[in-house]
Coordinates of C-alpha atoms and ligand atoms in Angstrom, one line a residue:
M550 CA -12.7 -6.9 48.5
T551 CA -14.8 -5.3 45.9
P552 CA -13.2 -2.9 43.4
V553 CA -15.8 -0.2 43.8
S554 CA -17.9 1.0 46.7
K555 CA -21.5 2.3 46.4
S556 CA -20.3 5.9 46.3
D557 CA -17.5 5.4 43.8
S558 CA -18.0 6.8 40.3
I559 CA -18.8 4.3 37.6
I560 CA -18.8 5.1 33.9
I561 CA -20.7 2.8 31.5
V562 CA -19.9 3.3 27.8
G563 CA -22.9 2.2 25.7
A564 CA -26.6 2.6 26.4
G565 CA -27.7 -0.4 24.3
A566 CA -29.2 -3.6 25.8
F567 CA -26.2 -4.5 27.9
G568 CA -25.3 -1.0 29.2
L569 CA -28.8 0.0 30.2
S570 CA -29.4 -3.3 32.0
T571 CA -26.1 -2.8 33.9
A572 CA -27.0 0.7 34.9
L573 CA -30.4 -0.5 36.1
H574 CA -29.0 -3.4 38.2
L575 CA -26.2 -1.3 39.7
A576 CA -28.5 1.6 40.5
Q577 CA -31.1 -0.8 42.1
A578 CA -28.3 -2.3 44.2
G579 CA -27.5 1.2 45.6
Y580 CA -24.5 2.4 43.5
R581 CA -25.0 6.2 43.5
N582 CA -22.6 7.7 41.0
I583 CA -23.3 6.1 37.6
T584 CA -22.9 7.9 34.3
V585 CA -23.9 6.3 31.0
F586 CA -22.4 7.5 27.7
D587 CA -23.8 6.8 24.3
K588 CA -22.9 8.4 20.9
G589 CA -26.6 8.1 19.9
A590 CA -28.5 11.3 20.6
E591 CA -31.5 9.4 22.1
I592 CA -32.6 6.1 23.6
P593 CA -32.8 3.8 21.7
S594 CA -29.5 4.8 20.2
P595 CA -29.7 4.5 16.4
F596 CA -26.3 2.6 16.7
S597 CA -27.7 -0.1 19.0
A598 CA -28.4 -3.5 17.7
A599 CA -31.5 -3.4 19.8
N600 CA -32.9 -0.3 18.1
D601 CA -35.6 -2.4 16.6
V602 CA -39.3 -3.2 16.9
N603 CA -39.0 -6.8 18.0
K604 CA -36.6 -9.6 19.1
I605 CA -37.2 -13.3 19.7
L606 CA -37.4 -14.4 23.3
R607 CA -36.7 -17.9 24.4
E608 CA -34.9 -17.4 27.7
A609 CA -35.2 -15.3 30.9
L610 CA -38.9 -15.4 30.4
E611 CA -39.7 -15.2 34.1
A612 CA -37.7 -11.9 34.3
W613 CA -39.7 -10.7 31.2
K614 CA -42.9 -11.1 33.3
T615 CA -41.8 -8.7 36.0
P616 CA -43.5 -5.2 36.0
L617 CA -40.8 -3.2 34.3
F618 CA -40.5 -5.6 31.4
A619 CA -43.9 -7.3 31.1
P620 CA -45.5 -4.5 29.0
H621 CA -42.9 -5.2 26.3
Y622 CA -43.1 -9.0 26.2
H623 CA -45.6 -10.6 23.8
Q624 CA -46.2 -14.3 24.3
T625 CA -47.3 -15.0 20.7
G626 CA -45.5 -18.4 20.4
F627 CA -42.7 -19.4 18.2
L628 CA -43.3 -21.4 15.0
H629 CA -39.9 -22.9 14.3
C630 CA -39.5 -24.9 11.0
V631 CA -37.4 -25.7 8.1
S632 CA -38.7 -25.6 4.5
E633 CA -38.3 -28.5 2.0
A634 CA -35.1 -26.8 0.6
A635 CA -33.3 -26.6 3.9
P636 CA -29.8 -27.9 4.2
Q637 CA -29.1 -30.7 6.7
K638 CA -27.3 -28.2 9.0
A639 CA -30.5 -26.2 9.4
V640 CA -32.5 -29.4 10.1
N641 CA -29.9 -30.4 12.8
T642 CA -30.1 -27.0 14.5
L643 CA -33.9 -27.1 14.5
N644 CA -33.8 -30.6 16.1
S645 CA -31.4 -29.5 18.8
F646 CA -33.5 -26.5 19.7
R647 CA -36.5 -28.8 19.8
A648 CA -34.8 -31.4 22.0
S649 CA -33.8 -28.7 24.4
A650 CA -37.3 -27.3 24.6
E651 CA -38.7 -30.8 25.1
R652 CA -36.3 -31.5 28.0
H653 CA -37.6 -28.5 29.9
P654 CA -40.6 -29.8 32.1
E655 CA -42.5 -26.5 32.0
V656 CA -41.8 -25.7 28.3
R657 CA -42.5 -29.3 27.1
K658 CA -46.3 -28.9 27.7
H659 CA -46.4 -26.0 25.2
I660 CA -44.8 -27.7 22.3
V661 CA -47.1 -28.6 19.3
P662 CA -45.5 -30.8 16.6
I663 CA -45.8 -29.4 13.0
D664 CA -45.5 -32.1 10.4
S665 CA -47.5 -30.7 7.5
R666 CA -49.0 -27.6 5.9
D667 CA -52.4 -28.5 7.5
D668 CA -50.8 -28.4 11.0
I669 CA -49.5 -24.9 10.3
I670 CA -52.8 -23.6 9.0
G671 CA -54.6 -25.2 11.9
A672 CA -52.4 -23.2 14.2
V673 CA -52.0 -20.0 12.2
R674 CA -55.0 -19.4 10.0
Q675 CA -53.4 -16.2 8.6
F676 CA -51.0 -18.5 6.6
Q677 CA -53.9 -20.1 4.7
D678 CA -52.7 -18.8 1.4
G679 CA -49.1 -19.8 2.0
S680 CA -47.6 -22.7 0.0
L681 CA -45.4 -23.7 3.0
P682 CA -43.6 -26.3 0.9
G683 CA -42.4 -29.1 3.1
W684 CA -42.4 -27.0 6.2
K685 CA -41.8 -29.1 9.3
G686 CA -40.9 -28.4 12.9
Y687 CA -42.8 -27.3 16.0
L688 CA -44.8 -24.5 17.5
N689 CA -43.6 -23.5 21.0
Q690 CA -46.5 -21.6 22.6
Y691 CA -44.3 -20.7 25.6
D692 CA -42.1 -18.3 23.7
G693 CA -42.6 -15.0 22.0
Y694 CA -40.9 -11.6 21.3
A695 CA -40.1 -8.4 23.0
H696 CA -40.7 -4.9 21.6
S697 CA -37.0 -4.0 22.0
S698 CA -36.9 -0.3 21.5
N699 CA -39.9 0.3 23.9
A700 CA -38.2 -1.9 26.5
L701 CA -34.9 0.1 26.1
K702 CA -36.9 3.4 26.6
A703 CA -38.6 2.0 29.7
V704 CA -35.3 1.0 31.3
H705 CA -33.8 4.3 30.4
E706 CA -36.6 6.1 32.2
A707 CA -36.3 3.7 35.2
C708 CA -32.5 4.5 35.4
I709 CA -33.2 8.3 35.3
A710 CA -35.6 7.8 38.2
L711 CA -32.9 6.0 40.1
G712 CA -30.5 8.9 39.6
V713 CA -28.3 7.5 36.8
Q714 CA -26.8 10.3 34.6
F715 CA -26.9 10.1 30.8
I716 CA -24.6 11.9 28.4
L717 CA -25.9 11.2 24.9
G718 CA -25.0 12.3 21.4
E719 CA -21.7 14.0 20.4
A720 CA -20.8 14.7 24.0
G721 CA -21.3 11.0 24.8
D722 CA -19.1 9.7 21.9
I723 CA -16.1 8.1 23.7
A724 CA -12.7 8.1 22.0
E725 CA -10.6 6.2 24.6
I726 CA -10.2 4.9 28.1
L727 CA -7.6 6.9 30.1
Y728 CA -5.1 5.1 32.2
E729 CA -2.5 6.0 34.8
T730 CA 1.1 5.4 33.9
P731 CA 1.7 1.7 33.9
T732 CA 3.4 0.0 36.9
D733 CA 5.8 -2.9 36.4
H734 CA 5.0 -6.2 38.0
A735 CA 7.1 -9.4 37.9
N736 CA 6.7 -10.0 34.2
H737 CA 4.1 -7.7 32.9
Q738 CA 2.7 -4.2 33.2
T739 CA -0.5 -3.2 35.0
R740 CA -2.3 0.0 34.3
K741 CA -5.3 1.3 36.1
A742 CA -8.0 3.3 34.3
T743 CA -8.8 6.8 35.5
G744 CA -11.8 7.5 33.3
I745 CA -12.6 8.2 29.7
R746 CA -12.0 10.9 27.0
T747 CA -14.7 11.9 24.6
R748 CA -14.2 12.7 20.9
Q749 CA -14.9 16.3 21.9
N750 CA -11.8 15.9 24.1
T751 CA -13.6 16.2 27.5
T752 CA -12.3 13.9 30.2
H753 CA -14.5 12.2 32.9
N754 CA -12.9 10.5 35.8
A755 CA -14.2 7.2 37.3
T756 CA -13.1 4.4 39.6
L757 CA -14.6 1.8 37.3
V758 CA -15.2 1.9 33.5
I759 CA -17.6 -0.6 32.1
I760 CA -17.4 -1.0 28.3
A761 CA -20.8 -2.1 26.9
A762 CA -20.3 -0.8 23.4
G763 CA -21.6 -3.9 21.5
A764 CA -19.9 -4.5 18.2
S765 CA -17.7 -1.4 18.7
A766 CA -15.9 -2.7 21.8
P767 CA -12.6 -3.4 20.1
N768 CA -12.3 0.4 19.3
L769 CA -12.1 1.1 23.0
I770 CA -10.2 -2.1 24.1
P771 CA -7.7 -2.8 21.3
S772 CA -6.3 -5.8 23.3
L773 CA -9.5 -7.7 22.5
G774 CA -8.0 -8.4 19.0
T775 CA -10.3 -10.8 17.2
Q776 CA -12.1 -12.2 20.3
I777 CA -14.9 -10.0 19.1
V778 CA -15.9 -9.8 15.4
A779 CA -18.4 -7.1 14.3
R780 CA -20.9 -9.0 12.2
S781 CA -24.2 -7.9 10.7
W782 CA -27.5 -9.3 9.6
S783 CA -30.1 -7.7 7.4
I784 CA -33.4 -6.2 8.6
A785 CA -36.2 -5.1 6.3
H786 CA -39.9 -4.2 6.9
I787 CA -43.2 -4.2 4.9
Q788 CA -45.6 -1.4 5.5
L789 CA -49.1 -2.7 6.2
S790 CA -52.4 -0.8 6.3
A791 CA -54.1 -0.7 9.7
A792 CA -56.6 -3.4 8.5
E793 CA -53.8 -5.7 7.2
A794 CA -51.9 -5.2 10.5
S795 CA -54.8 -6.1 12.6
S796 CA -55.6 -9.2 10.5
L797 CA -52.1 -10.5 11.5
R798 CA -52.4 -9.7 15.2
G799 CA -51.1 -12.4 17.4
I800 CA -49.3 -14.5 14.7
P801 CA -46.3 -16.4 16.2
V802 CA -42.8 -15.4 15.5
T803 CA -42.3 -17.5 12.3
Y804 CA -38.9 -18.8 11.6
A805 CA -37.9 -21.1 8.7
R806 CA -34.2 -21.6 9.5
D807 CA -33.2 -21.6 5.9
L808 CA -35.2 -18.5 4.9
G809 CA -35.4 -16.2 8.0
F810 CA -38.1 -15.0 10.3
L811 CA -41.0 -12.6 10.6
F812 CA -43.0 -11.1 13.5
E813 CA -46.4 -9.9 14.4
P814 CA -46.7 -6.4 12.9
E815 CA -45.9 -3.5 15.2
P816 CA -49.4 -2.3 16.3
A817 CA -48.5 1.4 16.4
T818 CA -47.0 1.6 12.9
G819 CA -48.2 -1.5 11.0
L820 CA -44.6 -2.4 10.2
L821 CA -44.0 -6.2 9.6
K822 CA -40.3 -6.9 10.4
L823 CA -38.3 -9.5 8.4
C824 CA -34.8 -10.9 9.1
P825 CA -33.1 -13.4 6.9
M826 CA -30.3 -14.4 9.4
G827 CA -27.6 -16.5 7.6
G828 CA -23.9 -16.2 7.9
G829 CA -23.9 -12.4 8.0
F830 CA -21.4 -9.8 6.9
V831 CA -18.1 -8.8 8.4
N832 CA -16.1 -5.6 7.8
T833 CA -12.5 -6.7 8.2
D834 CA -9.7 -4.2 8.4
P835 CA -7.1 -5.9 6.1
A836 CA -4.2 -4.3 8.2
T837 CA -5.3 -5.7 11.6
G838 CA -7.8 -8.5 10.8
V839 CA -10.3 -6.9 13.1
S840 CA -13.9 -6.4 11.9
R841 CA -15.5 -3.1 13.0
P842 CA -18.9 -1.6 12.2
P843 CA -18.7 1.1 9.5
D844 CA -18.6 4.6 11.2
A845 CA -21.5 6.2 9.4
L846 CA -25.0 4.8 9.9
A847 CA -25.9 5.5 6.3
D848 CA -23.3 3.0 5.1
S849 CA -25.4 0.3 6.7
G850 CA -28.7 1.5 5.2
F851 CA -29.4 -1.4 2.8
V852 CA -30.0 -5.1 2.4
P853 CA -27.8 -7.2 0.1
A854 CA -29.6 -8.7 -2.9
G855 CA -29.2 -12.3 -1.8
D856 CA -30.9 -11.6 1.5
G857 CA -33.6 -9.6 -0.2
R858 CA -34.4 -12.7 -2.4
R859 CA -34.6 -15.0 0.7
L860 CA -37.0 -12.7 2.4
R861 CA -39.2 -12.6 -0.8
R862 CA -39.2 -16.4 -0.7
L863 CA -40.2 -16.4 3.0
L864 CA -43.1 -14.1 2.3
A865 CA -44.2 -16.0 -0.8
Q866 CA -44.4 -19.2 1.2
T867 CA -46.2 -17.7 4.2
L868 CA -48.1 -14.5 3.2
P869 CA -47.9 -14.5 -0.6
G870 CA -50.1 -11.4 -0.9
L871 CA -47.2 -9.4 0.5
A872 CA -44.4 -11.0 -1.4
D873 CA -44.0 -8.1 -3.9
R874 CA -44.4 -5.2 -1.6
P875 CA -41.5 -2.8 -1.4
F876 CA -39.2 -3.1 1.6
V877 CA -38.9 -0.1 3.9
G878 CA -36.4 0.5 6.7
E879 CA -33.7 -1.7 5.2
R880 CA -30.5 -1.9 7.1
L881 CA -27.6 -4.0 8.4
C882 CA -27.6 -4.4 12.1
W883 CA -24.2 -5.0 13.7
F884 CA -23.6 -7.3 16.7
A885 CA -20.5 -8.5 18.6
D886 CA -19.8 -12.1 17.6
T887 CA -17.5 -14.5 19.5
A888 CA -16.2 -17.9 18.3
D889 CA -18.2 -19.9 20.9
S890 CA -21.3 -17.7 20.7
D891 CA -20.9 -16.9 24.4
Y892 CA -20.8 -13.5 26.1
I893 CA -17.8 -11.9 27.7
V894 CA -18.5 -10.5 31.2
D895 CA -15.1 -10.0 32.7
Y896 CA -12.4 -7.6 33.8
V897 CA -9.9 -6.5 31.1
P898 CA -6.6 -8.2 32.1
D899 CA -3.9 -6.1 33.7
T900 CA -6.2 -3.2 34.6
S901 CA -6.3 -3.9 38.4
R902 CA -10.0 -4.5 38.0
S903 CA -10.7 -1.0 36.8
V904 CA -12.2 -1.9 33.4
V905 CA -15.0 -4.4 32.8
L906 CA -15.9 -5.7 29.4
L907 CA -19.5 -6.7 28.7
S908 CA -19.9 -7.8 25.1
G909 CA -20.0 -10.8 22.8
D910 CA -23.8 -11.0 22.4
S911 CA -23.3 -13.0 19.2
G912 CA -26.6 -11.8 17.9
H913 CA -28.8 -13.4 20.6
G914 CA -28.3 -11.1 23.6
F915 CA -31.5 -9.1 23.8
K916 CA -33.5 -11.9 25.4
M917 CA -31.2 -11.4 28.4
F918 CA -31.9 -7.7 28.7
P919 CA -33.8 -8.0 32.1
I920 CA -30.9 -9.9 33.7
V921 CA -27.6 -9.2 32.0
G922 CA -26.8 -6.3 34.4
S923 CA -27.0 -8.7 37.3
W924 CA -24.1 -10.7 35.9
V925 CA -21.9 -7.5 36.1
R926 CA -23.1 -6.9 39.7
S927 CA -22.1 -10.5 40.6
L928 CA -18.7 -10.0 39.0
L929 CA -18.1 -6.8 41.1
E930 CA -19.4 -8.1 44.4
E931 CA -18.9 -11.8 44.5
G932 CA -15.6 -13.7 44.8
D933 CA -12.1 -12.8 44.1
G934 CA -12.4 -11.0 40.8
N935 CA -12.3 -14.1 38.7
Q936 CA -15.4 -14.7 36.6
K937 CA -16.8 -17.9 38.0
V938 CA -18.7 -18.7 34.8
L939 CA -15.8 -19.9 32.7
R940 CA -17.5 -19.4 29.4
W941 CA -18.0 -15.7 30.1
R942 CA -14.3 -15.1 30.8
W943 CA -11.9 -13.0 28.7
K944 CA -11.2 -15.4 25.9
S945 CA -8.0 -16.9 24.7
P946 CA -6.9 -14.9 21.6
A947 CA -5.6 -18.2 20.2
V948 CA -9.0 -19.3 18.9
D949 CA -8.7 -18.0 15.4
L950 CA -6.6 -15.0 14.8
A951 CA -8.4 -14.2 11.6
G952 CA -11.8 -14.3 13.2
N953 CA -13.1 -16.5 10.3
W954 CA -15.4 -18.7 12.3
G955 CA -18.7 -17.4 11.0
D956 CA -19.5 -20.3 8.7
A957 CA -18.5 -22.8 11.4
V958 CA -21.0 -21.7 13.9
S959 CA -23.4 -24.6 14.3
W960 CA -26.6 -22.7 14.4
R961 CA -26.1 -20.5 11.3
V962 CA -26.9 -21.3 7.7
G963 CA -24.7 -20.0 5.0
S964 CA -21.2 -18.4 4.9
S965 CA -20.3 -14.9 5.9
E966 CA -19.2 -12.3 3.3
E967 CA -17.1 -9.1 3.4
F968 CA -19.1 -5.9 3.7
R969 CA -17.0 -4.3 0.8
D970 CA -18.2 -7.1 -1.5
I971 CA -21.9 -6.9 -0.8
R972 CA -22.0 -3.1 -0.9
A973 CA -21.9 -3.4 -4.7
S974 CA -25.0 -5.7 -4.7
R975 CA -27.6 -3.5 -3.0
S976 CA -31.0 -5.0 -3.6
Ligands
FAD406 C1 -30.7 -8.3 12.9 C2 -30.5 -8.7 14.3 C3 -31.5 -9.4 14.9 C4 -31.4 -9.8 16.2 N1 -32.4 -10.6 16.8 C5 -32.3 -10.9 18.1 C6 -33.4 -11.7 18.6 O1 -34.3 -12.1 18.0 N2 -33.3 -12.1 20.0 C7 -32.2 -11.6 20.7 O2 -32.2 -12.0 21.9 N3 -31.2 -10.8 20.2 C8 -31.3 -10.5 18.9 N4 -30.3 -9.7 18.4 C9 -29.1 -9.3 19.2 C10 -29.4 -8.1 20.2 O3 -29.8 -7.0 19.4 C11 -28.0 -7.8 20.8 O4 -27.6 -9.0 21.5 C12 -28.0 -6.7 21.8 O5 -28.5 -5.5 21.3 C13 -26.6 -6.5 22.3 O6 -26.6 -5.4 23.3 P1 -25.2 -4.5 23.5 O7 -25.6 -3.5 24.5 O8 -24.1 -5.4 23.7 O9 -25.0 -3.8 22.1 P2 -25.9 -2.7 21.4 O10 -27.3 -2.9 21.7 O11 -25.5 -2.6 20.0 O12 -25.4 -1.3 22.1 C14 -24.1 -0.8 22.0 C15 -24.2 0.7 22.3 O13 -22.9 1.2 22.4 C16 -22.9 2.5 21.8 N5 -21.5 2.8 21.5 C17 -20.6 2.1 20.7 N6 -19.4 2.7 20.7 C18 -19.5 3.8 21.4 C19 -18.6 4.9 21.7 N7 -17.3 4.9 21.3 N8 -19.0 5.9 22.5 C20 -20.3 5.9 23.0 N9 -21.2 4.9 22.7 C21 -20.8 3.9 21.9 C22 -23.8 2.4 20.6 O14 -24.3 3.7 20.3 C23 -24.9 1.4 21.1 O15 -26.0 2.2 21.6 C24 -30.3 -9.3 17.0 C25 -29.3 -8.5 16.4 C26 -29.4 -8.2 15.1 C27 -28.4 -7.4 14.5
NAG407 C1 -19.3 11.3 40.9 O1 -18.0 11.1 40.5 C2 -17.3 12.1 39.8 C3 -15.9 11.7 39.4 O2 -15.2 11.2 40.5 C4 -17.3 13.4 40.7 O3 -16.7 14.4 40.0 C5 -18.7 13.7 41.1 O4 -18.7 14.8 42.0 C6 -19.4 12.6 41.8 N1 -20.8 12.8 41.9 C7 -21.5 12.6 43.0 C8 -23.0 13.0 43.0 O5 -21.0 12.0 44.0
NAG408 C1 -7.3 17.6 24.5 O1 -7.2 18.2 25.8 C2 -5.9 18.1 26.4 C3 -5.9 18.6 27.8 O2 -7.1 19.3 28.1 C4 -4.9 18.8 25.5 O3 -3.6 18.7 26.0 C5 -4.9 18.2 24.1 O4 -4.1 19.0 23.2 C6 -6.4 18.2 23.5 N1 -6.4 17.5 22.2 C7 -7.1 17.9 21.2 C8 -7.0 17.0 20.0 O5 -7.7 18.9 21.2
NAG409 C1 -9.0 13.1 37.1 O1 -7.9 12.1 37.1 C2 -6.7 12.7 36.8 C3 -5.7 11.5 36.7 O2 -5.7 10.7 37.9 C4 -6.3 13.7 37.8 O3 -5.1 14.3 37.5 C5 -7.4 14.8 37.9 O4 -7.1 15.7 38.9 C6 -8.7 14.2 38.1 N1 -9.8 15.2 38.0 C7 -10.7 15.3 38.9 C8 -11.7 16.4 38.6 O5 -10.8 14.6 39.9

């Protein structure tokens, strides 16, 4: 038995990457009463982690080649290296990514070893002035990036064409999930959701509520505790002239694991995006131990000094002519981190399958944009209500109650810091 029929009302909270994909897949499957709420006034929502010019793609590439998504997919290749200064942890991560690409029969053919500066300049002539000290790794010509904000817009339009309703801006800012009075079972209480209440105090009823609120999910589902930790990474851009932007057309996504990555400039604006990655920044409430994104966007409108310096080094080693240009569009971008870097796609316990949580992107979820909604559909339609993919289940809260696993995540370099400490060090 499925918890919802095609005519039942479904509310999706969040029109970021996961919420839009869910609306698309459910509408395509014939669900007729879907309403998506987002506190951002437009799509892309300025609060979405995917409100951005580009995101690295390494997976779901077949789905990115289908008609709705293909215009936003750019197969520029992925130059994946470490510099001479990289810690061993970064080298190990690079090697494990490489081994995984080389195991794949289709991808393997597109891997080019990079063992020297000459190898890089042979592949990417635009880096001919770069010192590239000790850079080693590989070029994967199979991978590339997506123009994320354009892809979000395209899916928003496709959803509207399929009859999905959108309530955006202040009227779409959700304060809480509403529940019936709990009923007592053998040893615990079960409560069924009836809908949601907005911050403007309007209620909307629904048979099923799907929470796709990214890093803000714990605001709406307090029982999540520290299963999800709001964490942020820096983003900065360099403004190029039209001529400079066209000279960098087609460069691969370039990632030195110890310094960060840069992308082909956005053709329409000439913006070259930079991201230093690293351990990121959390915003822990000392009372509860839960990290939440700051409420005001303006609070996240900067890049900490240490990140700024790493990005300058990345530019100095690749495109030294740009190393001293001012940064524009600096901000911290908040995502929903889990201890095992895996998603959560599951019913919230003890809600009689009336609330689904879709979160835990861990900073690498955009690549799944074309398909993530199909996982929700499978949960609703297949099986007995138990998520079959064990790693996507509601997680045991016992992992680490303080949520301090950031530094331990194998693929990240550097430790995480508290937002309140870095605010003082704006670059
Ligand atoms: C700097 C950075 C770089 C990244 N790079 C990559 C990459 O290269 N490749 C990749 O695959 N992924 C990347 N990601 C991750 C990717 O952006 C996320 O995985 C993806 O956006 C997660 O989608 P989501 O829908 O869960 O969350 P979001 O896209 O953040 O969307 C959540 C939405 O919920 C809304 N919302 C929240 N609370 C409420 C509320 N109470 N009421 C109404 N609406 C609400 C917000 O407005 C927002 O629109 C990166 C992330 C960051 C921060
Ligand atoms: C969708 O569901 C809501 C809430 O149950 C209901 O008020 C509305 O009439 C429904 N819309 C359609 C088109 O069925
Ligand atoms: C919200 O609306 C409900 C019922 O419509 C009302 O009882 C309550 O007082 C309102 N709350 C606020 C904060 O306005
Ligand atoms: C919405 O749900 C509440 C609680 O179940 C109910 O009292 C109310 O009548 C419903 N409203 C509509 C419009 O269906």
